[in-house]
Short mmCIF file of C-alpha atoms in Angstrom, two decimals:
data_model
loop_
_atom_site.label_atom_id
_atom_site.label_comp_id
_atom_site.label_asym_id
_atom_site.label_seq_id
_atom_site.Cartn_x
_atom_site.Cartn_y
_atom_site.Cartn_z
CA MET A 1 84.31 82.58 186.78
CA SER A 2 80.59 83.14 187.21
CA ALA A 3 77.90 80.56 186.48
CA ASN A 4 76.74 82.62 183.50
CA ASN A 5 80.12 82.22 181.90
CA THR A 6 80.38 78.50 182.47
CA ALA A 7 76.91 77.79 181.11
CA ILE A 8 76.32 76.66 177.55
CA ASN A 9 75.40 79.80 175.60
CA ASP A 10 74.51 78.34 172.20
CA ASN A 11 74.01 75.22 170.14
CA LEU A 12 75.59 75.63 166.71
CA SER A 13 75.00 73.54 163.62
CA SER A 14 78.09 72.35 161.75
CA ASN A 15 77.51 74.82 158.90
CA GLU A 16 77.58 77.74 161.33
CA VAL A 17 81.19 77.02 162.27
CA MET A 18 83.55 78.51 159.70
CA THR A 19 87.12 77.25 159.46
CA LEU A 20 89.99 79.54 158.53
CA GLU A 21 93.10 77.97 157.04
CA PHE A 22 96.10 79.67 158.65
CA HIS A 23 99.72 78.54 158.13
CA GLY A 24 98.69 74.95 157.55
CA SER A 25 96.32 74.82 160.52
CA LYS A 26 92.54 75.09 160.85
CA ILE A 27 91.07 77.68 163.20
CA ALA A 28 87.36 77.39 164.02
CA THR A 29 85.29 80.57 164.10
CA PHE A 30 81.60 81.40 164.28
CA GLU A 31 79.30 84.38 164.59
CA VAL A 32 76.68 85.14 167.24
CA ASP A 33 74.54 88.29 167.13
CA GLY A 34 76.80 89.78 164.49
CA LYS A 35 79.94 89.28 166.59
CA PRO A 36 82.74 86.89 165.51
CA TYR A 37 84.18 84.37 167.98
CA VAL A 38 87.28 82.18 167.78
CA ALA A 39 87.50 78.68 169.26
CA LEU A 40 90.44 78.72 171.67
CA ARG A 41 91.26 75.04 171.46
CA SER A 42 91.69 75.19 167.69
CA VAL A 43 94.30 77.93 168.13
CA CYS A 44 96.06 76.02 170.91
CA ASP A 45 96.18 72.89 168.75
CA ALA A 46 97.51 74.92 165.81
CA ILE A 47 100.33 76.38 167.92
CA GLY A 48 101.05 73.17 169.83
CA LEU A 49 100.10 74.45 173.28
CA SER A 50 98.33 72.51 176.00
CA TRP A 51 94.62 73.33 175.80
CA ALA A 52 94.01 72.47 179.46
CA GLY A 53 96.72 74.86 180.65
CA GLN A 54 95.57 77.73 178.46
CA ARG A 55 91.94 77.18 179.44
CA GLU A 56 92.86 77.54 183.11
CA LYS A 57 94.74 80.77 182.39
CA VAL A 58 91.77 82.22 180.54
CA LEU A 59 89.35 81.28 183.34
CA ARG A 60 91.63 82.90 185.94
CA ASP A 61 91.79 86.17 184.02
CA PRO A 62 89.03 88.56 185.23
CA VAL A 63 88.67 90.23 181.82
CA LEU A 64 88.95 87.26 179.47
CA SER A 65 86.84 84.94 181.61
CA ALA A 66 83.94 87.37 181.46
CA THR A 67 83.89 87.17 177.65
CA VAL A 68 84.24 83.40 177.16
CA ARG A 69 81.37 81.81 175.25
CA VAL A 70 80.78 78.06 175.52
CA THR A 71 78.88 76.42 172.68
CA ARG A 72 77.92 72.93 171.55
CA THR A 73 78.45 71.78 168.00
CA VAL A 74 78.43 68.47 166.15
CA ALA A 75 81.97 67.49 165.17
CA GLU A 76 83.02 65.67 162.00
CA ASP A 77 82.83 62.34 163.84
CA GLY A 78 79.16 62.99 164.64
CA LYS A 79 79.78 63.57 168.36
CA VAL A 80 78.68 66.68 170.21
CA ARG A 81 81.58 68.83 171.33
CA GLU A 82 81.70 71.80 173.68
CA MET A 83 83.71 74.72 172.37
CA SER A 84 85.10 77.55 174.51
CA SER A 85 85.58 80.70 172.47
CA LEU A 86 86.64 84.31 172.83
CA PRO A 87 85.31 87.29 170.86
CA LEU A 88 87.68 88.17 168.04
CA ASP A 89 88.46 91.56 169.59
CA MET A 90 89.72 89.80 172.74
CA MET A 91 92.05 87.41 170.92
CA GLN A 92 95.06 89.71 171.08
CA GLY A 93 94.65 89.98 174.85
CA TRP A 94 94.93 86.22 175.21
CA LEU A 95 97.66 85.66 172.60
CA PHE A 96 99.96 88.24 174.15
CA LYS A 97 99.56 86.70 177.59
CA ILE A 98 101.45 83.69 176.26
CA ASP A 99 105.09 84.20 177.20
CA ALA A 100 107.09 82.91 174.23
CA SER A 101 110.24 82.78 176.32
CA ARG A 102 108.65 80.22 178.66
CA VAL A 103 107.42 77.69 176.09
CA ARG A 104 109.72 74.97 174.79
CA ALA A 105 112.15 76.11 172.13
CA SER A 106 110.53 74.10 169.33
CA LEU A 107 107.23 75.98 169.80
CA ARG A 108 108.68 79.46 170.32
CA PRO A 109 108.78 80.56 166.64
CA ARG A 110 105.19 79.40 166.11
CA VAL A 111 103.94 81.24 169.21
CA ILE A 112 105.60 84.44 168.00
CA MET A 113 104.22 83.98 164.48
CA PHE A 114 100.66 83.53 165.81
CA GLN A 115 101.05 86.57 168.06
CA ARG A 116 102.22 88.63 165.09
CA GLU A 117 99.85 87.45 162.35
CA CYS A 118 96.87 85.46 163.62
CA PHE A 119 94.67 88.32 164.81
CA HIS A 120 95.13 90.32 161.60
CA ALA A 121 94.30 87.28 159.45
CA LEU A 122 91.14 86.56 161.44
CA SER A 123 90.15 90.21 161.42
CA ALA A 124 90.57 90.41 157.64
CA TYR A 125 88.55 87.21 157.23
CA TRP A 126 85.59 88.66 159.12
CA SER A 127 85.78 92.29 157.99
CA GLN A 128 86.66 91.75 154.30
CA GLY A 129 85.30 88.29 153.61
CA MET A 130 88.79 86.93 152.99
CA ALA A 131 92.26 86.88 154.46
CA VAL A 132 94.41 87.51 151.42
CA GLN A 133 98.13 88.21 151.64
CA PRO A 134 99.23 88.63 148.02
CA THR A 135 102.57 90.38 148.43
CA ILE A 136 104.32 87.07 147.79
CA LEU A 137 102.07 86.54 144.78
CA ARG A 138 102.35 89.97 143.18
CA ASP A 139 105.59 91.81 143.93
CA ASP A 140 104.17 95.08 142.53
CA LEU A 141 101.64 95.54 145.35
CA ASP A 142 104.17 97.21 147.67
CA GLY A 143 102.94 95.22 150.64
CA LEU A 144 99.41 96.58 150.43
CA VAL A 145 98.68 93.60 152.63
CA THR A 146 101.29 91.73 154.60
CA GLY A 147 103.34 89.01 152.87
CA LEU A 148 103.35 85.38 153.79
CA SER A 149 106.07 84.25 156.15
CA PRO A 150 109.16 82.61 154.58
CA ASP A 151 108.26 79.11 155.72
CA VAL A 152 104.83 79.30 154.05
CA GLU A 153 106.41 80.80 150.92
CA ARG A 154 108.64 77.75 150.66
CA VAL A 155 105.69 75.40 151.14
CA ILE A 156 103.72 77.13 148.39
CA GLY A 157 106.49 76.48 145.91
CA GLY A 158 107.16 77.96 142.51
CA ILE A 159 104.61 76.01 140.46
CA ILE A 160 101.64 76.74 142.72
CA LYS A 161 102.76 80.34 143.04
CA LYS A 162 102.70 80.78 139.26
CA VAL A 163 99.22 79.28 139.04
CA ILE A 164 97.92 81.65 141.72
CA ILE A 165 99.58 84.65 140.08
CA LYS A 166 97.93 83.80 136.78
CA ALA A 167 94.53 83.43 138.43
CA LEU A 168 94.80 86.73 140.32
CA ASP A 169 96.60 88.80 137.73
CA ASP A 170 93.50 90.20 136.07
CA ARG A 171 91.44 90.62 139.21
CA LEU A 172 93.59 91.71 142.16
CA ASP A 173 94.23 95.31 141.13
CA GLY A 174 90.52 95.78 140.52
CA MET A 175 89.70 94.39 143.94
CA ILE A 176 92.15 96.77 145.59
CA GLU A 177 90.98 99.79 143.59
CA ASP A 178 87.39 99.00 144.52
CA ARG A 179 88.40 98.82 148.18
CA LEU A 180 90.12 102.20 147.93
CA ALA A 181 87.12 103.72 146.18
CA ARG A 182 84.64 102.42 148.76
CA ASP A 183 86.66 103.31 151.85
CA PRO A 184 85.51 106.78 153.02
CA ARG A 185 88.75 107.21 154.94
CA MET A 186 90.76 107.42 151.73
CA GLY A 187 89.54 110.94 151.03
CA ALA A 188 90.71 112.18 154.39
CA VAL A 189 94.11 110.59 154.81
CA THR A 190 97.27 112.69 154.54
CA ALA A 191 99.43 109.77 153.38
CA ILE A 192 98.76 107.35 150.54
CA PRO A 193 100.20 104.06 149.19
CA ALA A 194 102.18 103.84 145.96
CA LEU A 195 99.24 102.16 144.24
CA GLN A 196 97.04 105.18 144.96
CA VAL A 197 99.72 107.49 143.51
CA ALA A 198 99.57 105.55 140.24
CA ILE A 199 95.77 105.59 140.24
CA GLU A 200 95.70 109.35 140.78
CA ARG A 201 98.19 109.82 137.94
CA GLY A 202 95.67 108.11 135.67
CA VAL A 203 97.71 104.98 134.99
CA ALA A 204 95.32 102.48 133.45
CA LYS A 205 97.72 99.58 132.86
CA ARG A 206 100.40 98.67 135.38
CA PRO A 207 103.03 96.08 134.39
CA ARG A 208 104.45 93.83 137.07
CA GLY A 209 106.97 95.59 139.28
CA PHE A 210 105.74 99.08 138.41
CA ILE A 211 104.05 99.86 141.74
CA GLN A 212 107.13 98.55 143.56
CA ALA A 213 109.27 100.89 141.46
CA VAL A 214 107.06 103.86 142.40
CA SER A 215 107.28 102.83 146.05
CA ASN A 216 111.08 102.52 145.89
CA ALA A 217 111.42 105.96 144.26
CA LEU A 218 109.15 107.60 146.85
CA THR A 219 110.99 105.79 149.65
CA ARG A 220 114.33 107.17 148.47
CA TYR A 221 112.86 110.66 148.12
CA CYS A 222 111.32 110.66 151.61
CA GLU A 223 114.44 109.21 153.22
CA SER A 224 116.58 111.92 151.61
CA SER A 225 114.59 114.62 153.39
CA PRO A 226 114.28 115.17 157.15
CA HIS A 227 110.81 116.66 156.62
CA PHE A 228 109.01 113.52 155.44
CA THR A 229 108.16 110.38 157.41
CA ILE A 230 106.99 107.16 155.80
CA HIS A 231 104.05 105.60 157.65
CA ARG A 232 102.49 102.15 157.45
CA ASP A 233 98.89 101.06 157.70
CA VAL A 234 97.66 98.12 159.78
CA TYR A 235 98.61 95.70 156.98
CA GLY A 236 102.19 96.97 156.73
CA CYS A 237 101.64 98.94 153.52
CA LYS A 238 103.91 101.98 153.12
CA LEU A 239 102.04 105.30 153.18
CA PHE A 240 103.76 108.37 151.73
CA PRO A 241 102.88 111.95 152.84
CA ARG A 242 100.87 113.72 150.15
CA GLU A 243 103.17 116.72 150.48
CA ALA A 244 106.15 114.49 149.67
CA VAL A 245 104.32 112.90 146.73
CA ASN A 246 103.37 116.31 145.29
CA GLU A 247 106.91 117.63 145.71
CA TRP A 248 108.39 114.48 144.16
CA ILE A 249 106.12 114.85 141.13
CA ALA A 250 106.82 118.60 140.81
CA LYS A 251 110.56 117.91 140.76
CA GLY A 252 110.25 115.42 137.92
CA GLY A 253 110.09 112.22 139.95
CA TRP A 254 107.25 110.88 137.84
CA GLY A 255 109.26 111.22 134.61
CA PRO A 256 111.27 107.99 135.04
CA MET A 257 108.08 106.17 135.98
CA LYS A 258 106.39 107.38 132.78
CA ASP A 259 109.46 106.30 130.77
CA ARG A 260 109.26 102.87 132.37
CA LEU A 261 105.60 102.56 131.40
CA ASP A 262 106.40 103.54 127.82
CA ARG A 263 109.18 100.95 127.63
CA GLN A 264 107.14 98.15 129.12
CA CYS A 265 103.78 98.90 127.56
CA GLY A 266 104.74 100.57 124.31
CA GLY A 267 102.87 103.73 125.23
CA GLN A 268 100.59 104.10 128.23
CA ASN A 269 96.85 104.50 128.09
CA VAL A 270 95.68 106.90 130.76
CA LEU A 271 92.23 107.72 132.05
CA ARG A 272 90.96 111.06 130.83
CA LEU A 273 87.79 113.10 130.87
CA VAL A 274 86.24 113.62 127.44
CA GLY A 275 83.89 116.52 126.79
CA LYS A 276 80.30 115.68 126.08
CA GLY A 277 79.83 115.19 122.36
CA THR A 278 83.59 114.84 121.70
CA LYS A 279 84.50 111.99 119.40
#
């Protein structure tokens, strides 16, 4: 590793280090010149790996070692600590160099879980301002973002889950719709999630379980035909080909969904365009 890489690059104040809560652990992150970095030791501690051993592996790697950033920050105990970090976009490269089959059996599930979920959670935190995984909270979101793992679901517990559902119930759909509306890619995609199907059908009020029902119906329709393939986005959300959605609607697939809305809502209010001057 070159001298430039071993030198101290920055001095950070405590409020510049942002901590992400992930599966009961705290992962330290910070931003330099608009680029997010992740403190390697905080991830090692969260997984249960030896920091010294992983540090040596990173320094031996010709690609990772060239991107390591060493910073100083004041820890909670008031002492100055040096922190070796990797850019967020290099995290996957390091995580997947950890051979889960070679760590002790008690750590293996946690290594695999971090390899599967950690990068996406950190990426969402920095790109969206939050790392929200509400599938476990709202079962009508059709996995628009990935669900929490079973062990975390058990920790959350029923009471806390109900409190969170109540707090998010009136806001989450609006947040997702706003994201869809602001994402320029949505106009160009050839496959869409079940939530977008409902939005495009003008559904203004969606009872719990409705989006999941639309997703299940579209899943059955696509799986019954060799011509349609269900895709998934980076968060695991099912994406249905527009051609399949249009064909499903033309063949009456939306009828049962409309009946369900009428039963659950006592008549569905839909969005509609009203002519200028119409009362």
